[in-house]
Amino acid sequence: MKHRKHAVRTTSWIAGTAVLTSMACDSQQQFAELLRRPSSEDAQRTYSQALTGVQAKPADVGLKDWKVGQDAPA
């Protein structure tokens, strides 16, 4: 009977170790993914460039006096 309890404990320990190892791998993968993402400064720069491009489009179609926040003429 004592031998059987030891086997159960060993199996539980192995399963627990496998779970912890899996969680550590997931954490490392998540950290690696974060390192691949752009910094907040890079994201802001990309956003500003995109916004500038969008704001230039009305002028490209003939709305040369259009400005951000400008209301339509009454």
Short mmCIF file of N, CA, C and O in Angstrom, two decimals:
data_model
loop_
_atom_site.label_atom_id
_atom_site.label_comp_id
_atom_site.label_asym_id
_atom_site.label_seq_id
_atom_site.Cartn_x
_atom_site.Cartn_y
_atom_site.Cartn_z
N MET A 1 0.83 -1.20 0.00
CA MET A 1 0.00 0.00 0.00
C MET A 1 0.87 1.25 0.00
O MET A 1 0.55 2.20 -0.67
N LYS A 2 1.97 1.22 0.77
CA LYS A 2 2.86 2.37 0.84
C LYS A 2 3.45 2.67 -0.53
O LYS A 2 3.60 3.82 -0.92
N HIS A 3 3.78 1.66 -1.27
CA HIS A 3 4.36 1.83 -2.60
C HIS A 3 3.37 2.52 -3.54
O HIS A 3 3.73 3.34 -4.36
N ARG A 4 2.10 2.20 -3.39
CA ARG A 4 1.06 2.78 -4.24
C ARG A 4 0.90 4.28 -3.97
O ARG A 4 0.74 5.07 -4.88
N LYS A 5 0.94 4.69 -2.69
CA LYS A 5 0.84 6.11 -2.34
C LYS A 5 2.00 6.89 -2.93
O LYS A 5 1.85 8.00 -3.41
N HIS A 6 3.19 6.28 -2.89
CA HIS A 6 4.37 6.93 -3.45
C HIS A 6 4.18 7.15 -4.96
O HIS A 6 4.51 8.20 -5.49
N ALA A 7 3.62 6.15 -5.64
CA ALA A 7 3.40 6.25 -7.08
C ALA A 7 2.40 7.37 -7.40
O ALA A 7 2.58 8.12 -8.34
N VAL A 8 1.36 7.48 -6.58
CA VAL A 8 0.35 8.53 -6.79
C VAL A 8 0.99 9.91 -6.58
O VAL A 8 0.78 10.83 -7.35
N ARG A 9 1.78 10.03 -5.50
CA ARG A 9 2.45 11.31 -5.24
C ARG A 9 3.43 11.67 -6.35
O ARG A 9 3.52 12.81 -6.77
N THR A 10 4.15 10.68 -6.83
CA THR A 10 5.12 10.92 -7.92
C THR A 10 4.39 11.35 -9.18
O THR A 10 4.80 12.30 -9.85
N THR A 11 3.29 10.68 -9.49
CA THR A 11 2.51 11.04 -10.66
C THR A 11 1.95 12.45 -10.53
O THR A 11 1.98 13.24 -11.47
N SER A 12 1.47 12.79 -9.34
CA SER A 12 0.94 14.14 -9.10
C SER A 12 2.04 15.18 -9.24
O SER A 12 1.84 16.25 -9.81
N TRP A 13 3.22 14.86 -8.74
CA TRP A 13 4.35 15.78 -8.82
C TRP A 13 4.75 16.00 -10.27
O TRP A 13 4.98 17.12 -10.70
N ILE A 14 4.78 14.91 -11.04
CA ILE A 14 5.13 15.01 -12.46
C ILE A 14 4.09 15.84 -13.20
O ILE A 14 4.43 16.71 -14.00
N ALA A 15 2.82 15.62 -12.92
CA ALA A 15 1.76 16.38 -13.58
C ALA A 15 1.86 17.85 -13.19
O ALA A 15 1.71 18.73 -14.04
N GLY A 16 2.10 18.12 -11.92
CA GLY A 16 2.25 19.51 -11.47
C GLY A 16 3.43 20.20 -12.12
O GLY A 16 3.36 21.36 -12.53
N THR A 17 4.54 19.48 -12.25
CA THR A 17 5.72 20.03 -12.90
C THR A 17 5.44 20.32 -14.37
O THR A 17 5.86 21.35 -14.90
N ALA A 18 4.71 19.44 -15.02
CA ALA A 18 4.36 19.65 -16.43
C ALA A 18 3.50 20.89 -16.59
O ALA A 18 3.69 21.68 -17.52
N VAL A 19 2.56 21.09 -15.70
CA VAL A 19 1.70 22.28 -15.75
C VAL A 19 2.52 23.54 -15.55
O VAL A 19 2.39 24.52 -16.29
N LEU A 20 3.39 23.55 -14.55
CA LEU A 20 4.24 24.72 -14.29
C LEU A 20 5.17 25.01 -15.47
O LEU A 20 5.37 26.16 -15.85
N THR A 21 5.72 23.96 -16.06
CA THR A 21 6.60 24.13 -17.22
C THR A 21 5.81 24.71 -18.39
O THR A 21 6.28 25.62 -19.08
N SER A 22 4.61 24.23 -18.59
CA SER A 22 3.76 24.74 -19.66
C SER A 22 3.43 26.21 -19.43
O SER A 22 3.46 27.02 -20.36
N MET A 23 3.13 26.56 -18.18
CA MET A 23 2.81 27.95 -17.86
C MET A 23 4.03 28.84 -18.08
O MET A 23 3.91 29.96 -18.59
N ALA A 24 5.21 28.37 -17.74
CA ALA A 24 6.43 29.15 -17.94
C ALA A 24 6.68 29.36 -19.42
O ALA A 24 7.07 30.47 -19.83
N CYS A 25 6.43 28.34 -20.23
CA CYS A 25 6.60 28.49 -21.67
C CYS A 25 5.62 29.50 -22.23
O CYS A 25 5.97 30.32 -23.08
N ASP A 26 4.37 29.45 -21.77
CA ASP A 26 3.36 30.41 -22.21
C ASP A 26 3.78 31.83 -21.84
O ASP A 26 3.65 32.75 -22.63
N SER A 27 4.30 32.01 -20.63
CA SER A 27 4.74 33.33 -20.18
C SER A 27 5.90 33.83 -21.03
O SER A 27 5.94 35.00 -21.41
N GLN A 28 6.83 32.94 -21.36
CA GLN A 28 7.96 33.33 -22.21
C GLN A 28 7.47 33.70 -23.60
O GLN A 28 7.96 34.67 -24.19
N GLN A 29 6.51 32.96 -24.12
CA GLN A 29 5.97 33.27 -25.45
C GLN A 29 5.25 34.61 -25.43
O GLN A 29 5.37 35.40 -26.36
N GLN A 30 4.49 34.88 -24.38
CA GLN A 30 3.78 36.15 -24.27
C GLN A 30 4.77 37.30 -24.15
O GLN A 30 4.58 38.35 -24.77
N PHE A 31 5.84 37.11 -23.38
CA PHE A 31 6.84 38.15 -23.23
C PHE A 31 7.54 38.41 -24.56
O PHE A 31 7.77 39.55 -24.95
N ALA A 32 7.85 37.34 -25.29
CA ALA A 32 8.49 37.48 -26.61
C ALA A 32 7.57 38.24 -27.56
O ALA A 32 8.02 39.08 -28.34
N GLU A 33 6.26 37.97 -27.49
CA GLU A 33 5.30 38.69 -28.33
C GLU A 33 5.29 40.18 -27.99
O GLU A 33 5.25 41.03 -28.88
N LEU A 34 5.33 40.50 -26.71
CA LEU A 34 5.36 41.91 -26.31
C LEU A 34 6.61 42.61 -26.83
O LEU A 34 6.56 43.78 -27.23
N LEU A 35 7.72 41.91 -26.83
CA LEU A 35 8.97 42.51 -27.33
C LEU A 35 8.91 42.77 -28.83
O LEU A 35 9.60 43.67 -29.33
N ARG A 36 8.09 42.02 -29.56
CA ARG A 36 7.96 42.23 -31.02
C ARG A 36 7.04 43.40 -31.35
O ARG A 36 7.08 43.90 -32.47
N ARG A 37 6.24 43.81 -30.41
CA ARG A 37 5.29 44.90 -30.68
C ARG A 37 6.00 46.25 -30.65
O ARG A 37 7.01 46.43 -29.98
N PRO A 38 5.46 47.23 -31.39
CA PRO A 38 6.10 48.55 -31.39
C PRO A 38 5.95 49.24 -30.03
O PRO A 38 5.01 48.96 -29.28
N SER A 39 6.87 50.13 -29.75
CA SER A 39 6.78 50.91 -28.51
C SER A 39 5.61 51.88 -28.63
O SER A 39 5.08 52.12 -29.72
N SER A 40 5.22 52.47 -27.52
CA SER A 40 4.12 53.43 -27.56
C SER A 40 4.50 54.64 -28.41
O SER A 40 3.65 55.21 -29.10
N GLU A 41 5.78 55.02 -28.40
CA GLU A 41 6.23 56.14 -29.23
C GLU A 41 6.10 55.80 -30.71
O GLU A 41 5.66 56.63 -31.50
N ASP A 42 6.49 54.58 -31.09
CA ASP A 42 6.36 54.15 -32.48
C ASP A 42 4.89 54.09 -32.90
O ASP A 42 4.53 54.51 -34.01
N ALA A 43 4.03 53.60 -32.02
CA ALA A 43 2.60 53.52 -32.33
C ALA A 43 2.01 54.92 -32.50
O ALA A 43 1.22 55.17 -33.42
N GLN A 44 2.40 55.86 -31.65
CA GLN A 44 1.92 57.24 -31.76
C GLN A 44 2.40 57.87 -33.05
O GLN A 44 1.64 58.58 -33.72
N ARG A 45 3.65 57.62 -33.42
CA ARG A 45 4.20 58.17 -34.66
C ARG A 45 3.43 57.62 -35.87
O ARG A 45 3.06 58.38 -36.77
N THR A 46 3.17 56.32 -35.88
CA THR A 46 2.42 55.71 -36.98
C THR A 46 1.01 56.28 -37.05
O THR A 46 0.50 56.59 -38.14
N TYR A 47 0.36 56.46 -35.90
CA TYR A 47 -0.98 57.04 -35.85
C TYR A 47 -0.97 58.46 -36.41
O TYR A 47 -1.82 58.84 -37.21
N SER A 48 0.01 59.26 -36.00
CA SER A 48 0.09 60.65 -36.46
C SER A 48 0.29 60.71 -37.97
O SER A 48 -0.32 61.55 -38.66
N GLN A 49 1.12 59.82 -38.50
CA GLN A 49 1.34 59.78 -39.95
C GLN A 49 0.05 59.39 -40.68
O GLN A 49 -0.29 59.99 -41.71
N ALA A 50 -0.66 58.41 -40.15
CA ALA A 50 -1.92 57.99 -40.77
C ALA A 50 -2.94 59.12 -40.71
O ALA A 50 -3.66 59.39 -41.69
N LEU A 51 -3.03 59.80 -39.58
CA LEU A 51 -3.98 60.91 -39.43
C LEU A 51 -3.67 62.04 -40.40
O LEU A 51 -4.57 62.59 -41.04
N THR A 52 -2.39 62.35 -40.55
CA THR A 52 -1.99 63.39 -41.51
C THR A 52 -2.40 63.00 -42.92
O THR A 52 -2.91 63.84 -43.68
N GLY A 53 -2.22 61.73 -43.27
CA GLY A 53 -2.62 61.25 -44.59
C GLY A 53 -4.12 61.35 -44.81
O GLY A 53 -4.57 61.78 -45.88
N VAL A 54 -4.90 61.00 -43.80
CA VAL A 54 -6.37 61.08 -43.91
C VAL A 54 -6.81 62.53 -44.02
O VAL A 54 -7.69 62.87 -44.81
N GLN A 55 -6.17 63.40 -43.26
CA GLN A 55 -6.55 64.82 -43.30
C GLN A 55 -6.20 65.46 -44.64
O GLN A 55 -6.83 66.44 -45.03
N ALA A 56 -5.23 64.92 -45.35
CA ALA A 56 -4.84 65.47 -46.65
C ALA A 56 -5.82 65.05 -47.75
O ALA A 56 -5.89 65.72 -48.79
N LYS A 57 -6.56 63.99 -47.55
CA LYS A 57 -7.46 63.47 -48.60
C LYS A 57 -8.52 64.47 -49.06
O LYS A 57 -8.75 64.58 -50.26
N PRO A 58 -9.19 65.22 -48.19
CA PRO A 58 -10.19 66.18 -48.70
C PRO A 58 -9.58 67.19 -49.68
O PRO A 58 -10.22 67.54 -50.67
N ALA A 59 -8.38 67.62 -49.44
CA ALA A 59 -7.72 68.55 -50.36
C ALA A 59 -7.47 67.87 -51.71
O ALA A 59 -7.55 68.51 -52.76
N ASP A 60 -7.22 66.58 -51.68
CA ASP A 60 -6.98 65.84 -52.93
C ASP A 60 -8.21 65.77 -53.81
O ASP A 60 -8.10 65.59 -55.02
N VAL A 61 -9.39 65.91 -53.22
CA VAL A 61 -10.63 65.85 -54.01
C VAL A 61 -11.28 67.22 -54.19
O VAL A 61 -12.44 67.32 -54.55
N GLY A 62 -10.53 68.28 -53.91
CA GLY A 62 -11.03 69.61 -54.19
C GLY A 62 -11.56 70.39 -52.99
O GLY A 62 -12.10 71.48 -53.16
N LEU A 63 -11.45 69.88 -51.81
CA LEU A 63 -11.90 70.61 -50.62
C LEU A 63 -10.67 71.26 -49.97
O LEU A 63 -10.26 70.94 -48.88
N LYS A 64 -10.10 72.22 -50.66
CA LYS A 64 -8.84 72.79 -50.24
C LYS A 64 -8.92 73.58 -48.94
O LYS A 64 -7.95 73.69 -48.21
N ASP A 65 -10.08 74.15 -48.60
CA ASP A 65 -10.21 74.96 -47.40
C ASP A 65 -10.62 74.15 -46.18
O ASP A 65 -10.81 74.71 -45.11
N TRP A 66 -10.74 72.85 -46.33
CA TRP A 66 -11.16 72.00 -45.22
C TRP A 66 -10.08 71.95 -44.17
O TRP A 66 -8.90 71.82 -44.45
N LYS A 67 -10.51 72.07 -42.90
CA LYS A 67 -9.57 71.99 -41.77
C LYS A 67 -10.21 71.13 -40.69
O LYS A 67 -11.42 71.04 -40.58
N VAL A 68 -9.38 70.57 -39.83
CA VAL A 68 -9.86 69.75 -38.72
C VAL A 68 -10.69 70.63 -37.80
O VAL A 68 -10.27 71.72 -37.42
N GLY A 69 -11.90 70.17 -37.47
CA GLY A 69 -12.76 70.89 -36.53
C GLY A 69 -13.53 72.02 -37.17
O GLY A 69 -14.24 72.73 -36.48
N GLN A 70 -13.41 72.21 -38.46
CA GLN A 70 -14.12 73.30 -39.13
C GLN A 70 -15.54 72.89 -39.43
O GLN A 70 -15.80 71.81 -39.95
N ASP A 71 -16.51 73.72 -39.05
CA ASP A 71 -17.91 73.45 -39.34
C ASP A 71 -18.21 73.82 -40.79
O ASP A 71 -17.54 74.65 -41.39
N ALA A 72 -19.26 73.21 -41.30
CA ALA A 72 -19.70 73.54 -42.65
C ALA A 72 -20.23 74.98 -42.67
O ALA A 72 -20.80 75.45 -41.69
N PRO A 73 -20.03 75.68 -43.79
CA PRO A 73 -20.54 77.05 -43.88
C PRO A 73 -22.07 77.09 -43.76
O PRO A 73 -22.74 76.22 -44.28
N ALA A 74 -22.58 78.09 -43.08
CA ALA A 74 -24.02 78.21 -42.86
C ALA A 74 -24.71 78.82 -44.05
O ALA A 74 -24.22 79.52 -44.83
#
